[in-house]
Short mmCIF file of C-alpha atoms and ligand atoms in Angstrom, two decimals:
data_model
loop_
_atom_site.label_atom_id
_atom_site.label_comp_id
_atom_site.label_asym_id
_atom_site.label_seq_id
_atom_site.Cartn_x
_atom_site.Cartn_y
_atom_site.Cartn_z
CA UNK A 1 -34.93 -1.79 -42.25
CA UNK A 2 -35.18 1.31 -43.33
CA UNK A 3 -34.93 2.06 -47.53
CA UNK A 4 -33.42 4.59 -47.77
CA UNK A 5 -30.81 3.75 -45.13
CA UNK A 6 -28.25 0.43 -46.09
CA UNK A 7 -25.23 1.46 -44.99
CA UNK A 8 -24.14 3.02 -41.76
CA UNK A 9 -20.80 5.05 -40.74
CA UNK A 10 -20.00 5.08 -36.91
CA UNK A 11 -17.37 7.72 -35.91
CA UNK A 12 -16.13 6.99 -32.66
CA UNK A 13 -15.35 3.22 -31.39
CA UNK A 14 -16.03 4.07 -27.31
CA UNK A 15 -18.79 3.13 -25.40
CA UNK A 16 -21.35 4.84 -27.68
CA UNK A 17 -19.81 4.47 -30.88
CA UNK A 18 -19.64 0.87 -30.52
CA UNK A 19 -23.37 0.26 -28.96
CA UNK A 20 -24.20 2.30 -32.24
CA UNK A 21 -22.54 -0.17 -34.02
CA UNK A 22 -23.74 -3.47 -32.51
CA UNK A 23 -27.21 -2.04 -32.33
CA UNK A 24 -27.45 -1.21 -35.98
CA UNK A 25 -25.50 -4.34 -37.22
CA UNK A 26 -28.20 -6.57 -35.35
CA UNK A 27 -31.12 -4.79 -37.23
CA UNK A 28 -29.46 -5.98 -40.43
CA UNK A 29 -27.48 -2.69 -41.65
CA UNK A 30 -24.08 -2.45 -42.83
CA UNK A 31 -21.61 -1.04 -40.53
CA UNK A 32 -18.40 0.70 -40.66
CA UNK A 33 -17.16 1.76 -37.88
CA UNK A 34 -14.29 4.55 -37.70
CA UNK A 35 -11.64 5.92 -35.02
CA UNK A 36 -8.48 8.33 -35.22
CA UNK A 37 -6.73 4.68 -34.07
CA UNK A 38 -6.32 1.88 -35.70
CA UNK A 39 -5.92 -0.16 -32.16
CA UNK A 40 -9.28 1.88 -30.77
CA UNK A 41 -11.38 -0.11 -34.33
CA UNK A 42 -10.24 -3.09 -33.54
CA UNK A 43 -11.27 -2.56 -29.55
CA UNK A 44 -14.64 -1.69 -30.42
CA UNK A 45 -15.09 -4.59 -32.61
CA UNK A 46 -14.02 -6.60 -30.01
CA UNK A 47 -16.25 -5.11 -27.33
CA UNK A 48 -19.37 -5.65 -29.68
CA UNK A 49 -18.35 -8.82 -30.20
CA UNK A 50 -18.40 -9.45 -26.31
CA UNK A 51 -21.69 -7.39 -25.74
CA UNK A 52 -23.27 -10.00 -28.40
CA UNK A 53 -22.29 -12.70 -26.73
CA UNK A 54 -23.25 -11.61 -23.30
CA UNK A 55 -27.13 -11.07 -25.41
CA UNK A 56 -26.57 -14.95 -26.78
CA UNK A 57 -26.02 -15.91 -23.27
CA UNK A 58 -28.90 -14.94 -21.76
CA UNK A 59 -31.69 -15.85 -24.20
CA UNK A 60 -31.83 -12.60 -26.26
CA UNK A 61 -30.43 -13.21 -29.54
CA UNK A 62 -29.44 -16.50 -31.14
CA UNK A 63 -25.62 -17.90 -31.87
CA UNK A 64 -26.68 -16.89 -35.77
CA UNK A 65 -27.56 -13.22 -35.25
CA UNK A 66 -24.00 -12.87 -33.16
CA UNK A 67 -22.71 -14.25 -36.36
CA UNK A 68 -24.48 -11.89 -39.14
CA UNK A 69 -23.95 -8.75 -36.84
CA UNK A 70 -20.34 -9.71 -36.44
CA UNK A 71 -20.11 -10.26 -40.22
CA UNK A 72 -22.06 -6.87 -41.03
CA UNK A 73 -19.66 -4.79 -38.67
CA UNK A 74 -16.20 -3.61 -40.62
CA UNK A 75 -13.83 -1.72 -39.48
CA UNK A 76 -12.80 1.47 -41.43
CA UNK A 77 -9.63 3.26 -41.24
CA UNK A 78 -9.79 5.78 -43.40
CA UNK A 79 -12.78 8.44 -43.66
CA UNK A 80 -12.78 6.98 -47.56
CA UNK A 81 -14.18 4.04 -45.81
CA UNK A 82 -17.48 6.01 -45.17
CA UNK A 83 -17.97 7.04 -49.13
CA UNK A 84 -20.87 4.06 -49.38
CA UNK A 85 -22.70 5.34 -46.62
CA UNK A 86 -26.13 6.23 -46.30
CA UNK A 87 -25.87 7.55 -42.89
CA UNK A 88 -22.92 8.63 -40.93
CA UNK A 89 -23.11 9.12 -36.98
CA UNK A 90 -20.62 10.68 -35.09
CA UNK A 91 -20.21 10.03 -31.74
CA UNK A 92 -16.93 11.37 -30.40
CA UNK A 93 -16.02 12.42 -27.51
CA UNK A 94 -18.21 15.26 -26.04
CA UNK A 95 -16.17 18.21 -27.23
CA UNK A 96 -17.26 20.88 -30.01
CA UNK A 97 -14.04 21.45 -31.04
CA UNK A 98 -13.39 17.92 -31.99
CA UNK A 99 -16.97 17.21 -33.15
CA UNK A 100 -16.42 20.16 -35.85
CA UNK A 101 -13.13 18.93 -36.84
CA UNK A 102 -14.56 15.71 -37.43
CA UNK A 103 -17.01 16.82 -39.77
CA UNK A 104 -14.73 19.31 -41.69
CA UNK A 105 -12.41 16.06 -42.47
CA UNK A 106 -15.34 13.68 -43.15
CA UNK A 107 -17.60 15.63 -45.20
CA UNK A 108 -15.61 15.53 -48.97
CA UNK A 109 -15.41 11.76 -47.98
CA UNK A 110 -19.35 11.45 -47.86
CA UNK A 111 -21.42 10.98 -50.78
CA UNK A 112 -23.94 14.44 -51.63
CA UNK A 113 -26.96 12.36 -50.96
CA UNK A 114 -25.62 10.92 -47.05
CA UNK A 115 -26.87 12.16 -43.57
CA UNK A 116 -24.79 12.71 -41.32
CA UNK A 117 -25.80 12.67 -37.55
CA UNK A 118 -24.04 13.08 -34.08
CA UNK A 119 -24.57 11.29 -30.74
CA UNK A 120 -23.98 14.72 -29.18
CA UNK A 121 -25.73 14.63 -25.40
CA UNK A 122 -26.28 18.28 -25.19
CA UNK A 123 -24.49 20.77 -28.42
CA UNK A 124 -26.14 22.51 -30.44
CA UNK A 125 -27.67 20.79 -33.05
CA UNK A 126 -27.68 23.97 -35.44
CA UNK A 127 -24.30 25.01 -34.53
CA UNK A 128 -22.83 21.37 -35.29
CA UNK A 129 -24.98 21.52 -38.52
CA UNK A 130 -23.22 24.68 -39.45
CA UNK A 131 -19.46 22.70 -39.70
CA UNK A 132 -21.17 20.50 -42.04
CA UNK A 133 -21.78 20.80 -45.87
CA UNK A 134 -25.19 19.11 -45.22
CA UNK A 135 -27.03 21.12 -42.52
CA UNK A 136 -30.34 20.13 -44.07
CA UNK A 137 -29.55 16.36 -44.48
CA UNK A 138 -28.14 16.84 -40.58
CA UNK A 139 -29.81 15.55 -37.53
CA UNK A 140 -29.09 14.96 -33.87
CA UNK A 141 -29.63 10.84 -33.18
CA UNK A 142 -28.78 10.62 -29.31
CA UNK A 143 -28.53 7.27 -27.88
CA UNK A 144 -28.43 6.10 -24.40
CA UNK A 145 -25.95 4.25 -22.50
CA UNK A 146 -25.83 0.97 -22.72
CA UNK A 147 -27.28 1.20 -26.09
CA UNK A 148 -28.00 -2.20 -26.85
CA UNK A 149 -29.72 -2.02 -23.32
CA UNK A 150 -31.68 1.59 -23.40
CA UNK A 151 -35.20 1.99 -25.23
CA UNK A 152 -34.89 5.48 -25.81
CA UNK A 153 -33.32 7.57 -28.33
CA UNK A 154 -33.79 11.60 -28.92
CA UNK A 155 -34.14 12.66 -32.19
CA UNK A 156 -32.92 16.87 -32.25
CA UNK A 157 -33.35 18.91 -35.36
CA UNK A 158 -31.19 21.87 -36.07
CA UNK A 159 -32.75 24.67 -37.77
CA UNK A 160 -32.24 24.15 -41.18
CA UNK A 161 -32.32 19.68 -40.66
CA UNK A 162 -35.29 18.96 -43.89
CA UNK A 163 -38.49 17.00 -43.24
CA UNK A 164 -36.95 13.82 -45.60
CA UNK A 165 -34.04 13.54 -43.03
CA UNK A 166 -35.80 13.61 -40.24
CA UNK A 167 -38.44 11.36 -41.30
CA UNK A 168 -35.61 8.73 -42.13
CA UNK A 169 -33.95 9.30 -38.95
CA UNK A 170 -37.14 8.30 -37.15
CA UNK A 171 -37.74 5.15 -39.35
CA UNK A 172 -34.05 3.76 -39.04
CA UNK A 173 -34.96 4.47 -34.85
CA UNK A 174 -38.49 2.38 -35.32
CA UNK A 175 -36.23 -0.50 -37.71
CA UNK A 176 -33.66 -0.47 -34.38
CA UNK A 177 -36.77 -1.71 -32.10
CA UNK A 178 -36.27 1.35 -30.42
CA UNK A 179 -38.42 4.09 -29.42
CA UNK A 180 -37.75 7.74 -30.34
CA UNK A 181 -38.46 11.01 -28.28
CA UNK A 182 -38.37 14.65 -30.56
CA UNK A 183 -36.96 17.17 -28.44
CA UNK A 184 -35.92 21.24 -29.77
CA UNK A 185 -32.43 21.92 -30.47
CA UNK A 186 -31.98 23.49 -26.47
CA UNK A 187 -28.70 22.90 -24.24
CA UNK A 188 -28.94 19.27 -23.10
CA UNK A 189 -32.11 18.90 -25.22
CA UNK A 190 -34.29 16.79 -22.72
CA UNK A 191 -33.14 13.67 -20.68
CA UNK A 192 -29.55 15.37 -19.72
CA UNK A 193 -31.81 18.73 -18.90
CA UNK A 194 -33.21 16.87 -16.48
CA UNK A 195 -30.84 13.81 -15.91
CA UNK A 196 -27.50 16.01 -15.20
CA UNK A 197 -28.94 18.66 -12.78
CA UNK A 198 -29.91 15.85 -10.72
CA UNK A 199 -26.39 14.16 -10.88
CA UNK A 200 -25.01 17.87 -10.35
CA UNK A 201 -27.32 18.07 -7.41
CA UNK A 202 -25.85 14.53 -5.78
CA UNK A 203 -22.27 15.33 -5.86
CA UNK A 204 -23.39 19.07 -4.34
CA UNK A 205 -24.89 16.47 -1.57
CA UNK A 206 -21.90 14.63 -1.57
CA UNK A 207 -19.91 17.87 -1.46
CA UNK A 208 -21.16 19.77 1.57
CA UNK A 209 -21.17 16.74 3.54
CA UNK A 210 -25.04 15.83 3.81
CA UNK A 211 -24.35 11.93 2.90
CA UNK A 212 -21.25 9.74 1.42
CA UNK A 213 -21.11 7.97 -1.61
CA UNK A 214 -22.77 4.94 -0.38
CA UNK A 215 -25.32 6.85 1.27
CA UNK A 216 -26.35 9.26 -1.28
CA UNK A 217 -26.28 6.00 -3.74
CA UNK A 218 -28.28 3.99 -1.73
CA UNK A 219 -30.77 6.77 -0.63
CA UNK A 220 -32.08 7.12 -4.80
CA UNK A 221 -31.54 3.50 -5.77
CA UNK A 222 -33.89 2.34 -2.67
CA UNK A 223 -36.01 6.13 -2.08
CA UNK A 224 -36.73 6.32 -5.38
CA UNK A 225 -36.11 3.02 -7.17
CA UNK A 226 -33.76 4.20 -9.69
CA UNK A 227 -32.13 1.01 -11.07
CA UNK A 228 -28.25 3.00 -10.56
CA UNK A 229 -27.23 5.47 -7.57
CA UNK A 230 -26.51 9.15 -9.16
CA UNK A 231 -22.76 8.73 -8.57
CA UNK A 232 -22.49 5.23 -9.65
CA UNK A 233 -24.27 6.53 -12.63
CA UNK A 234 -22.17 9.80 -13.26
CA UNK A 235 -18.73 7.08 -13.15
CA UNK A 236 -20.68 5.01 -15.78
CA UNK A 237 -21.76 7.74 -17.69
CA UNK A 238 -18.07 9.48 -17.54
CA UNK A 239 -17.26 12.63 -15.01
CA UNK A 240 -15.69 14.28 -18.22
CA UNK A 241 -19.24 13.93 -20.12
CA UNK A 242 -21.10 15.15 -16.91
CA UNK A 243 -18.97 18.07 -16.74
CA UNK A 244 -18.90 19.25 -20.55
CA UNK A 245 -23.03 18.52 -19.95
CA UNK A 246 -23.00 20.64 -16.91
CA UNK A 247 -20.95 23.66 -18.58
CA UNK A 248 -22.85 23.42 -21.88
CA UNK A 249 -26.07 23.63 -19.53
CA UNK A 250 -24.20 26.43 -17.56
CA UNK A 251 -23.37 28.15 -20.42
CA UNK A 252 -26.06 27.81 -22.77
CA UNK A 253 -28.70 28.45 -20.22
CA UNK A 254 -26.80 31.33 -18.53
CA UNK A 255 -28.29 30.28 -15.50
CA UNK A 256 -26.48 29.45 -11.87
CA UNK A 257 -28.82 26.80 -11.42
CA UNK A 258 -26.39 24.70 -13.70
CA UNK A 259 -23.13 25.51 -11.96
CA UNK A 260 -21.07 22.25 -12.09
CA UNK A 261 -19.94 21.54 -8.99
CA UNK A 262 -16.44 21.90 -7.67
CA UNK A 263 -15.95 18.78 -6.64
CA UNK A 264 -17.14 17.43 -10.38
CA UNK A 265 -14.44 19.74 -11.69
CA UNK A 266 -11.75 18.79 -9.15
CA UNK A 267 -12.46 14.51 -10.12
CA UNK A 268 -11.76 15.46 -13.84
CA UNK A 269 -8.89 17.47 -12.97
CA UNK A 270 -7.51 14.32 -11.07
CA UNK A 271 -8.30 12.52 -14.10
CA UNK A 272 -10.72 10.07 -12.35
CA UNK A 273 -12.84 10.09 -14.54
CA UNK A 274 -15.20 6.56 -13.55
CA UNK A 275 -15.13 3.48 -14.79
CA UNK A 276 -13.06 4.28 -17.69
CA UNK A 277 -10.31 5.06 -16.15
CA UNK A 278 -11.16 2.47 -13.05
CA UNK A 279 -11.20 5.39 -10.73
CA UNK A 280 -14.34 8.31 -9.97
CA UNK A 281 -16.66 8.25 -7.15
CA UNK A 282 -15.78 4.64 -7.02
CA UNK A 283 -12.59 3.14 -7.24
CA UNK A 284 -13.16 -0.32 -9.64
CA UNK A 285 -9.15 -1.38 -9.33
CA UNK A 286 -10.27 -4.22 -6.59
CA UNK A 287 -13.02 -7.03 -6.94
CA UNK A 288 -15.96 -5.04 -6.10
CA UNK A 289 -16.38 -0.88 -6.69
CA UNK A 290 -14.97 1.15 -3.47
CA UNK A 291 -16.19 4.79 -2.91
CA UNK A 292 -13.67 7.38 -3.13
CA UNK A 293 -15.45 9.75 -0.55
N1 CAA B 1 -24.47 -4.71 -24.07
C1 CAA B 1 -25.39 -5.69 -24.10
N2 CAA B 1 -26.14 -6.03 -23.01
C2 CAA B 1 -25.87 -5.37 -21.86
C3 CAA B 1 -24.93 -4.34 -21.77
C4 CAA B 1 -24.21 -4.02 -22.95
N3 CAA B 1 -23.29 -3.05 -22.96
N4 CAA B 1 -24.93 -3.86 -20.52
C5 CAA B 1 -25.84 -4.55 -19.83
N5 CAA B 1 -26.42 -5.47 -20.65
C6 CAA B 1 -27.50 -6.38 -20.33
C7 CAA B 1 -27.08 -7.53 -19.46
O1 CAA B 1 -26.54 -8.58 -20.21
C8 CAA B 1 -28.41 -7.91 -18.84
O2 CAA B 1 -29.16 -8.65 -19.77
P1 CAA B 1 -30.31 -9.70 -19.36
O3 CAA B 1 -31.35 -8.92 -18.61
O4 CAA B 1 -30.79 -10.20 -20.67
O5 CAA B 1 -29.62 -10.74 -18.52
C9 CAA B 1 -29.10 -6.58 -18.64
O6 CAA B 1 -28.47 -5.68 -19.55
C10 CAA B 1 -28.97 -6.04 -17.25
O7 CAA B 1 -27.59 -5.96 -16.93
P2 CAA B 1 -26.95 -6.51 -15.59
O8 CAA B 1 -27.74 -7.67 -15.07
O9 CAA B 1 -25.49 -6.69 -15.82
O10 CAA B 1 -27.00 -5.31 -14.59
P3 CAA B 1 -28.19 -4.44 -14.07
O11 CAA B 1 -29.45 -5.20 -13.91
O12 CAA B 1 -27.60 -3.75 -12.92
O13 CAA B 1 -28.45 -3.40 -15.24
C11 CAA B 1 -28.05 -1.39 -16.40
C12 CAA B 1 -27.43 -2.63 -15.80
C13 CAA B 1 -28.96 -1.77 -17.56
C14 CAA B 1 -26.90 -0.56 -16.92
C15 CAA B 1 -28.89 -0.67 -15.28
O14 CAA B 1 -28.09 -0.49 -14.14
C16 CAA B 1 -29.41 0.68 -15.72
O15 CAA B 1 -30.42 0.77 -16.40
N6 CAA B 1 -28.72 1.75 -15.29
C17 CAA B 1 -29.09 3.10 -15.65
C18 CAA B 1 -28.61 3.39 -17.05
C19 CAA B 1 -28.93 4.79 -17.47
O16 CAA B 1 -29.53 5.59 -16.78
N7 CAA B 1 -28.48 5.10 -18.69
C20 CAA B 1 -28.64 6.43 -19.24
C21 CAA B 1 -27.41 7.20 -18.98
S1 CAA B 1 -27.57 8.81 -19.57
C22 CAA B 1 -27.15 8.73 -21.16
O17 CAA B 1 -26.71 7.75 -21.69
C23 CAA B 1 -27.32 9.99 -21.88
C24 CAA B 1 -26.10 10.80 -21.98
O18 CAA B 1 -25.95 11.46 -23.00
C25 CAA B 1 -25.12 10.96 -20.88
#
């Protein structure tokens, strides 16, 4: 572990917030983990605890690290709940708005020494920074999806982020058993620069008719031995995060090459937004996923 680093906030108890979590509580820190809802805690907590037992199952942790994770993983209501930590992540929903608000409202809660980091998959690193009192103990920590599953995680610094901060982010990475990537503070900085153009591309495909779901799936998980079909992976990944991606990409970049596509925009509109709301490309409401298109 990490010295510097004991304690660890976690804003955000969804599907990244709570890999964060389990991820960090297994390499021995102290967690508290924090959502607007009360209910939304205690279903993160309960989804790590189910994650860890699916890793006791099959041979990769024993029954007594489920147990000291578990135990090192507390829920916190309040944003007081953060004031021990050493390092606060947020990982909200993809949405600068909400990201900034977030740090406005946790920031008098933090002690003057804590970093703060966000999960963000594509903002600005500098930008975020700025809605912080910190922008030089601020760093962008992105994590993959499933994160108790994926090696990788991209470290971003924002323009003013300080060499100290950095240098622990990267060490608390190594103490995860993970392996870190440094990309620049650009739109999407680099696996969703290259991941969500290619998802993008696949619903175009899907979109003027060249294959179906099942086709276009099967053609990249078998033609190019990617382990999940783009559209299967765009419902696990959320259509709502692929499109904020694609705009901030679109935007950012100021280039048409990054035009989400209308069919993207017309699936969030619907509010199918993949497996979290059982309904995308796929529709998960029966026993096995059936595509939409
Ligand atoms: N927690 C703990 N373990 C998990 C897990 C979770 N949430 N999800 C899966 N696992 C484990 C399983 O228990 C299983 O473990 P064992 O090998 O020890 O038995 C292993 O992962 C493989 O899972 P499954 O057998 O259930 O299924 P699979 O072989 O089809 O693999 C997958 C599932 C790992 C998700 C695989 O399909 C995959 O790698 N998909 C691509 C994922 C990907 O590309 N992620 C990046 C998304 S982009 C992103 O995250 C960035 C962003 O900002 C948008």
């Amino acid at each position: 572990m990490s010295t510097a680093i004991k304690a660890i906030g976690v804003i955000g108890a969804g599907q990244m917030g709570n890999g964060i979590a389990h991820v960090s509580a297994l390499a021995g820190y102290e967690v508290f983990i924090h959502d607007l809802a009360e209910e939304r805690v205690r279903k993160g907590l309960a989804t790590i605890g189910g994650n860890l037992a699916r890793q006791v199952h099959s041979g990769r942790i024993t029954e007594e690290d489920r147990k000291a994770a578990l135990a090192r993983v507390k829920p916190a209501f309040g944003v007081d709940a953060l004031g021990d930590c050493d390092l606060v992540i947020e990982a909200a929903t993809e949405d600068e708005a909400t990201k900034r608000k977030i740090f406005a409202g946790v920031c008098p809660a933090l002690k003057p020494e804590a970093m703060l980091a966000t999960n963000t998959s594509s903002i600005s690193i500098t930008r975020l920074a700025s809605a912080s009192d910190r922008p030089e103990r601020f760093i962008g920590i992105h994590f993959m999806n499933p994160v108790p599953v994926m090696q990788l995680v991209e470290l971003i610094r924002g323009i003013a982020t300080g060499d100290e901060t950095f240098e622990a982010a990267k060490a608390y990475v190594v103490a995860l058993g993970k392996t870190s990537t440094v990309s620049e503070d650009f739109p999407g900085f680099i696996v969703n620069r290259i991941l969500l153009p290619m998802i993008n591309e696949a619903i175009y495909v899907l979109y003027e008719g060249v294959g179906s779901v099942d086709a276009i799936d099967t053609a990249m998980k078998l033609g190019a031995n990617h382990p999940m079909g783009p559209l299967q992976l765009a419902d696990f990944i959320g259509l709502d995060t692929c499109l904020s991606i694609m705009q901030v990409l679109y935007e950012g970049l100021a280039d048409s090459k990054y035009r989400p596509c209308p069919l993207l925009v017309k699936y969030v509109e619907a509010g199918w937004l993949g497996r979290k709301t059982n309904r995308g490309f796929y529709d998960y409401r029966g026993e096995h996923p059936v595509p939409t298109r």
